[in-house]
Short mmCIF file of C-alpha atoms in Angstrom, two decimals:
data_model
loop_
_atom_site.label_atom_id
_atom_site.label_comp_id
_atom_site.label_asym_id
_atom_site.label_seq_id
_atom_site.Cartn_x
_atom_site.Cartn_y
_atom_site.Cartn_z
CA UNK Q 27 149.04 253.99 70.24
CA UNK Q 28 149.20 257.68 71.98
CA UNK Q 29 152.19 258.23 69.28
CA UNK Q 30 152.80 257.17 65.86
CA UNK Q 31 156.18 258.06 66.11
CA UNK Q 32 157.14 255.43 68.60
CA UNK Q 33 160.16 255.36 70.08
CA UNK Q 34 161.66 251.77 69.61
CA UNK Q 35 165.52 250.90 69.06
CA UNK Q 36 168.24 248.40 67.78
CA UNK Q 37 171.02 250.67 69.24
CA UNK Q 38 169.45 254.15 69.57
CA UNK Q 39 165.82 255.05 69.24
CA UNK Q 40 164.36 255.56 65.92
CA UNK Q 41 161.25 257.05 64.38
CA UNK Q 42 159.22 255.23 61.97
CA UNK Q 43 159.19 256.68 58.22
CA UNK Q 44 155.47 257.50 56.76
CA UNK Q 45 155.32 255.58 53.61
CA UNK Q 46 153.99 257.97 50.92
CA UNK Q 47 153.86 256.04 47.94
CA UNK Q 48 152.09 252.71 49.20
CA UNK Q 49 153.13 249.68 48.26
CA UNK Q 50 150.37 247.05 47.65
CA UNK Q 51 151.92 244.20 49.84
CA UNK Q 52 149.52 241.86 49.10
CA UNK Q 53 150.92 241.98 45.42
CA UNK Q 54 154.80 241.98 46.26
CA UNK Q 55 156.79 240.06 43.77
CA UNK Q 56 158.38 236.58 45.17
CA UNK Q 57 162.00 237.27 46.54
CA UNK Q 58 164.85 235.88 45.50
CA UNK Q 59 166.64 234.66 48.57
CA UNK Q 60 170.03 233.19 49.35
CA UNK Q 61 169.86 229.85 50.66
CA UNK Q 62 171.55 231.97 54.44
CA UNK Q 63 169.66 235.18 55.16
CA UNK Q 64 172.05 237.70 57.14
CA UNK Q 65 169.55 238.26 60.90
CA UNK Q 66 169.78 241.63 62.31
CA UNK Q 67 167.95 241.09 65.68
CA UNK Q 68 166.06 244.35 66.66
CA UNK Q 69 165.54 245.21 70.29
CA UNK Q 70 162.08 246.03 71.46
CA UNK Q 71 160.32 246.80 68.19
CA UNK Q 72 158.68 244.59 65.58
CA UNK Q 73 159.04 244.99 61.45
CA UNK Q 74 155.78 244.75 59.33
CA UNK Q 75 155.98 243.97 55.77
CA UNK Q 76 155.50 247.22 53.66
CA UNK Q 77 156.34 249.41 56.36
CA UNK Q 78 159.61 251.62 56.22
CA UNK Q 79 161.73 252.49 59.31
CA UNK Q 80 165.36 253.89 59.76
CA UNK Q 81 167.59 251.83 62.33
CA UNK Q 82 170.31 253.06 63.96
CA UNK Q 83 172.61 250.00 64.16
CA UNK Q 84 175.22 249.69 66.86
CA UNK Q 85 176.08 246.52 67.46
CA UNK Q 86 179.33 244.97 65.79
CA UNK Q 87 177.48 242.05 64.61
CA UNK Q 88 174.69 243.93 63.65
CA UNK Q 89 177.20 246.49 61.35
CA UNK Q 90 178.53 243.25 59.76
CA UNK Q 91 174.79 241.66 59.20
CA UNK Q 92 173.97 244.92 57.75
CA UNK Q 93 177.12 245.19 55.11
CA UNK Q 94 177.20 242.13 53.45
CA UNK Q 95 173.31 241.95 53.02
CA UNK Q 96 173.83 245.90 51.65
CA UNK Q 97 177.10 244.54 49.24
CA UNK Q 98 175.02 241.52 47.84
CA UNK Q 99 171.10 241.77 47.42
CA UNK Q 100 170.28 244.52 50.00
CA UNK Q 101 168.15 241.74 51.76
CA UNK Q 102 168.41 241.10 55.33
CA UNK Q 103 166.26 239.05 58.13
CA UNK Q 104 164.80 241.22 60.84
CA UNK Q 105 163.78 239.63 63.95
CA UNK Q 106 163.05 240.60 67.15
CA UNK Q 107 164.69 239.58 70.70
CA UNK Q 108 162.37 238.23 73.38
CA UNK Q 109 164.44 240.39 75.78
CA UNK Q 110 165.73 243.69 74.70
CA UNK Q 111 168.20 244.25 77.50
CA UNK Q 112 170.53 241.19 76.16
CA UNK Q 113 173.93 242.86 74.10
CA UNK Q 114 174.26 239.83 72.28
CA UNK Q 115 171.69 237.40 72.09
CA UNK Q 116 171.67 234.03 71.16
CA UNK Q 117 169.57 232.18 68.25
CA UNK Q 118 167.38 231.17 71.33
CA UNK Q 119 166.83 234.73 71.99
CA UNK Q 120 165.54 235.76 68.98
CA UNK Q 121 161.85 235.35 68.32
CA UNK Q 122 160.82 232.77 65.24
CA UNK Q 123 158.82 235.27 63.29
CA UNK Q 124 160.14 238.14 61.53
CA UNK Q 125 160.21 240.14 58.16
CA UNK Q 126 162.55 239.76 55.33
CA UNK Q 127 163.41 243.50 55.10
CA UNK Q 128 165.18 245.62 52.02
CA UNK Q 129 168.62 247.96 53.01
CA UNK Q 130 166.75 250.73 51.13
CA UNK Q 131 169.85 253.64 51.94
CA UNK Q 132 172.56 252.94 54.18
CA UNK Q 133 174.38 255.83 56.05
CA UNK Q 134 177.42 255.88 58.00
CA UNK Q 135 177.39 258.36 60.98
CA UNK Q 136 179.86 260.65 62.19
CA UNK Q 137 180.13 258.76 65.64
CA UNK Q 138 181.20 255.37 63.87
CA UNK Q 139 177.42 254.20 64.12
CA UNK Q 140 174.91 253.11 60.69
CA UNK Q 141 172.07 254.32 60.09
CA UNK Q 142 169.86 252.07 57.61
CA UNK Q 143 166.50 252.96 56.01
CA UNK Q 144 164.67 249.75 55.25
CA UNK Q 145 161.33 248.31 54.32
CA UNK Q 146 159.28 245.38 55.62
CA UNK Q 147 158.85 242.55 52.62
CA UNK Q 148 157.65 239.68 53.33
CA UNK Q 149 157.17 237.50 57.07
CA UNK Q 150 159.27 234.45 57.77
CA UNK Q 151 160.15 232.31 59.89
CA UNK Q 152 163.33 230.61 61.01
CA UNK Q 153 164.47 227.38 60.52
CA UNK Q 154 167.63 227.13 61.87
CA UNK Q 155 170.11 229.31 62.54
CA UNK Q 156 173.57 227.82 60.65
CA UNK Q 157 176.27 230.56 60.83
CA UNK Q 158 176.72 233.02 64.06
CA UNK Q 159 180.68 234.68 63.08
CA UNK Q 160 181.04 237.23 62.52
CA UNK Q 161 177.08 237.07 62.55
CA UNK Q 162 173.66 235.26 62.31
CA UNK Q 163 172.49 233.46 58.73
CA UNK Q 164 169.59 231.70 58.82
CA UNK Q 165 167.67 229.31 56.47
CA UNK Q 166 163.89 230.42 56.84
CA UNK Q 167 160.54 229.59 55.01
CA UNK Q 168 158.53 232.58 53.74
CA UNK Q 169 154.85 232.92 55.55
CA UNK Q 170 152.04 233.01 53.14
CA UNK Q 171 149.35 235.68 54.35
CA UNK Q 172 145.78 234.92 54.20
CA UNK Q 173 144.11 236.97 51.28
CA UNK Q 174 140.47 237.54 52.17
CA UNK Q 175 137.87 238.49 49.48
CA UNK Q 176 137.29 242.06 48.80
CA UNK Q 177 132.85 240.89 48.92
CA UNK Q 178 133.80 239.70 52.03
CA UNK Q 179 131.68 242.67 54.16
CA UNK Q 180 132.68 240.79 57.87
CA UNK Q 181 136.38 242.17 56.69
CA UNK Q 182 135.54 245.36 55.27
CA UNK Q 183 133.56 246.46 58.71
CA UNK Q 184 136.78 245.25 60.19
CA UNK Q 185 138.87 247.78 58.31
CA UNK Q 186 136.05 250.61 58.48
CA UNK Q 187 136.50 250.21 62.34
CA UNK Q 188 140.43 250.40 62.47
CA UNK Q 189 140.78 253.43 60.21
CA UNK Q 190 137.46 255.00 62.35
CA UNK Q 191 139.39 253.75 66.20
CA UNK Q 192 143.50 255.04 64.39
CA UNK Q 193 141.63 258.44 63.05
CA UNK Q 194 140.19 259.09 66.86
CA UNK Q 195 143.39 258.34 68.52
CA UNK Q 196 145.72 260.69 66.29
CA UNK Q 197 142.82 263.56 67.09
CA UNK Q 198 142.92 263.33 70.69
CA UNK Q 199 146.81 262.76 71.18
CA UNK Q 200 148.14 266.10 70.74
CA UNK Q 201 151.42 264.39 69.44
CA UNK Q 202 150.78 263.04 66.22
CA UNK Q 203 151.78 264.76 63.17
CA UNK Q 204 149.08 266.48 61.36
CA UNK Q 205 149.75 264.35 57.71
CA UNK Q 206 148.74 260.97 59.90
CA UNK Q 207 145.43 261.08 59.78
CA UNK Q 208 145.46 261.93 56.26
CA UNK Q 209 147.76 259.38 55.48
CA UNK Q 210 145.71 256.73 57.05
CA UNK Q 211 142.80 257.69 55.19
CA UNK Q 212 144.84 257.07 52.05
CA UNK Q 213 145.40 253.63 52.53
CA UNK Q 214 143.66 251.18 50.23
CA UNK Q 215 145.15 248.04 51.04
CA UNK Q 216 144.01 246.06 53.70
CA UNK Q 217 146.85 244.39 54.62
CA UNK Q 218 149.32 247.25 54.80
CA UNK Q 219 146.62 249.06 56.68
CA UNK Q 220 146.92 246.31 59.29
CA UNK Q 221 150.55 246.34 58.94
CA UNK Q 222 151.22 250.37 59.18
CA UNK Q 223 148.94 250.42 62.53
CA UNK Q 224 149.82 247.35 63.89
CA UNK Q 225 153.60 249.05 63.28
CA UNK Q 226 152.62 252.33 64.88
CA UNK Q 227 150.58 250.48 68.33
CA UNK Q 228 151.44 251.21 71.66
CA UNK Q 229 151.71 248.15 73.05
CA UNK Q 230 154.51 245.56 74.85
CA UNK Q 231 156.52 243.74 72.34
CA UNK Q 232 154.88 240.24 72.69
CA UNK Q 233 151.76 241.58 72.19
CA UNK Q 234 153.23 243.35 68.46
CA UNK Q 235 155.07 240.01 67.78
CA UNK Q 236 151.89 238.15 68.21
CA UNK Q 237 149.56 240.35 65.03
CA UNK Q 238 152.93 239.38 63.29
CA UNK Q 239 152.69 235.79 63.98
CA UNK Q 240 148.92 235.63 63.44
CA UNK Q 241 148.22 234.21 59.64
CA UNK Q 242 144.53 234.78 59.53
CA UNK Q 243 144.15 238.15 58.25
CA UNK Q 244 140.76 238.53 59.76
CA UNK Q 245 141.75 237.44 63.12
CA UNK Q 246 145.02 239.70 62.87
CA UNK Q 247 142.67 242.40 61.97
CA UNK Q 248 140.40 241.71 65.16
CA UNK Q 249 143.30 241.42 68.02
CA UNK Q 250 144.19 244.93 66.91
CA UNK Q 251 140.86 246.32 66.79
CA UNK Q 252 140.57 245.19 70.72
CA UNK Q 253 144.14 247.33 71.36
CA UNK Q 254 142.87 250.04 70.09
CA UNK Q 255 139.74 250.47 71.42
CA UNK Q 256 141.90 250.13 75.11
CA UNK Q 257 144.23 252.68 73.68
CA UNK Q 258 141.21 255.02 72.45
CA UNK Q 259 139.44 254.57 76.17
CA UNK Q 260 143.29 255.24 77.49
CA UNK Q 261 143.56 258.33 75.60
CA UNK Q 262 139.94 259.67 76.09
CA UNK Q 263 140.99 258.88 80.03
CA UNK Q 264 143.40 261.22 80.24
CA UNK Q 265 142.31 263.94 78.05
#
């Protein structure tokens, strides 16, 4: 995790939006879903629920995915692809786990491109892909996360030691943004503190799919407290 603004792309690269007004995820209203959720398949980056990101989107399907779900109910299906060097994937490309995401501003570029603003909702996974012209819809099933006691003190220490092992990292990389550490600090709930630095983690991409996969919240919350005591001994390595 040597930078919170990690470069990750669809298209283009992108930088990852800090969320200033916090949204309690573990309270998020049920969605109202079609019965086909446009995909937008997202190469080499992973989509937590609460967390807000712009996406450059490039990709003809992708444009299409991206219009109807902004001219209907603004929801879309992001997944991502188990290789990000395939133009256009198959459904057997595209990893079962992802985040139903809201189109929160869409902007058309001057080079033709879009650029969307969205924000993670709620994980899902696929069912079956039924329509792929002019692009993916997919029936999915909403994931239910685990919601662990606030008494529980096992969790707590877990959360104490991923703010503690985030806060070190952003101090010793000399490219974080000064508001991150603050913004951590902020947090107050648990599972969008797991989310937004589970988001922001320097790691490969099946190692980021997996803490989206995992549905205990406690063992979620220990897988990334072992990457980022590596990335902490990384960082204090080459400083």
């Amino acid at each position: 995790m040597n930078n919170f603004l990690l470069k990750a792309e669809e298209e283009n690269d992108f930088i990852p939006l800090f969320s200033f007004n916090e949204q309690d995820v573990e309270n998020e209203p049920a969605l109202e879903l079609p019965d086909l959720l446009p995909i937008l398949p997202l190469k080499n980056t992973v989509l937590f629920p609460g967390v807000v990101l712009p996406i450059t989107v490039g990709r003809d399907k992708s444009i299409q995915a991206v219009k109807a779900a902004y001219n209907s109910d603004k929801l879309i299906g992001v997944v991502a692809q188990k290789n990000g060097n395939i133009e256009d994937p198959s459904p057997a490309d595209l990893c079962q786990v992802g985040t139903v995401a809201k189109i929160v501003k869409m902007i058309k570029m001057q080079d033709g491109g879009t650029t969307i603003i969205i924000q993670g909702k709620k994980r899902f996974e696929l069912v079956s892909v039924k329509e792929e012209e002019p692009f993916f819809k997919a029936e999915i099933k909403i994931l239910i996360e685990d919601i662990v006691s606030p008494s529980d003190q096992n969790f707590q220490a877990h959360l104490s030691t991923i703010k503690d092992l985030a806060t070190q990292i952003i101090q010793l990389s000399p490219n974080f943004p000064s508001e991150a550490a603050l913004i951590l600090k902020n947090i107050e709930s648990p599972l969008f503190l797991i989310n937004f630095v589970s988001s922001n983690l320097n790691v490969e991409l099946p190692e980021k799919q997996g803490l989206l996969e995992e549905h205990n919240i406690t063992l979620r919350a220990e897988k990334l407290i072992q990457f980022l005591q590596q990335e902490l001994q990384f960082v204090e390595l080459k400083n």
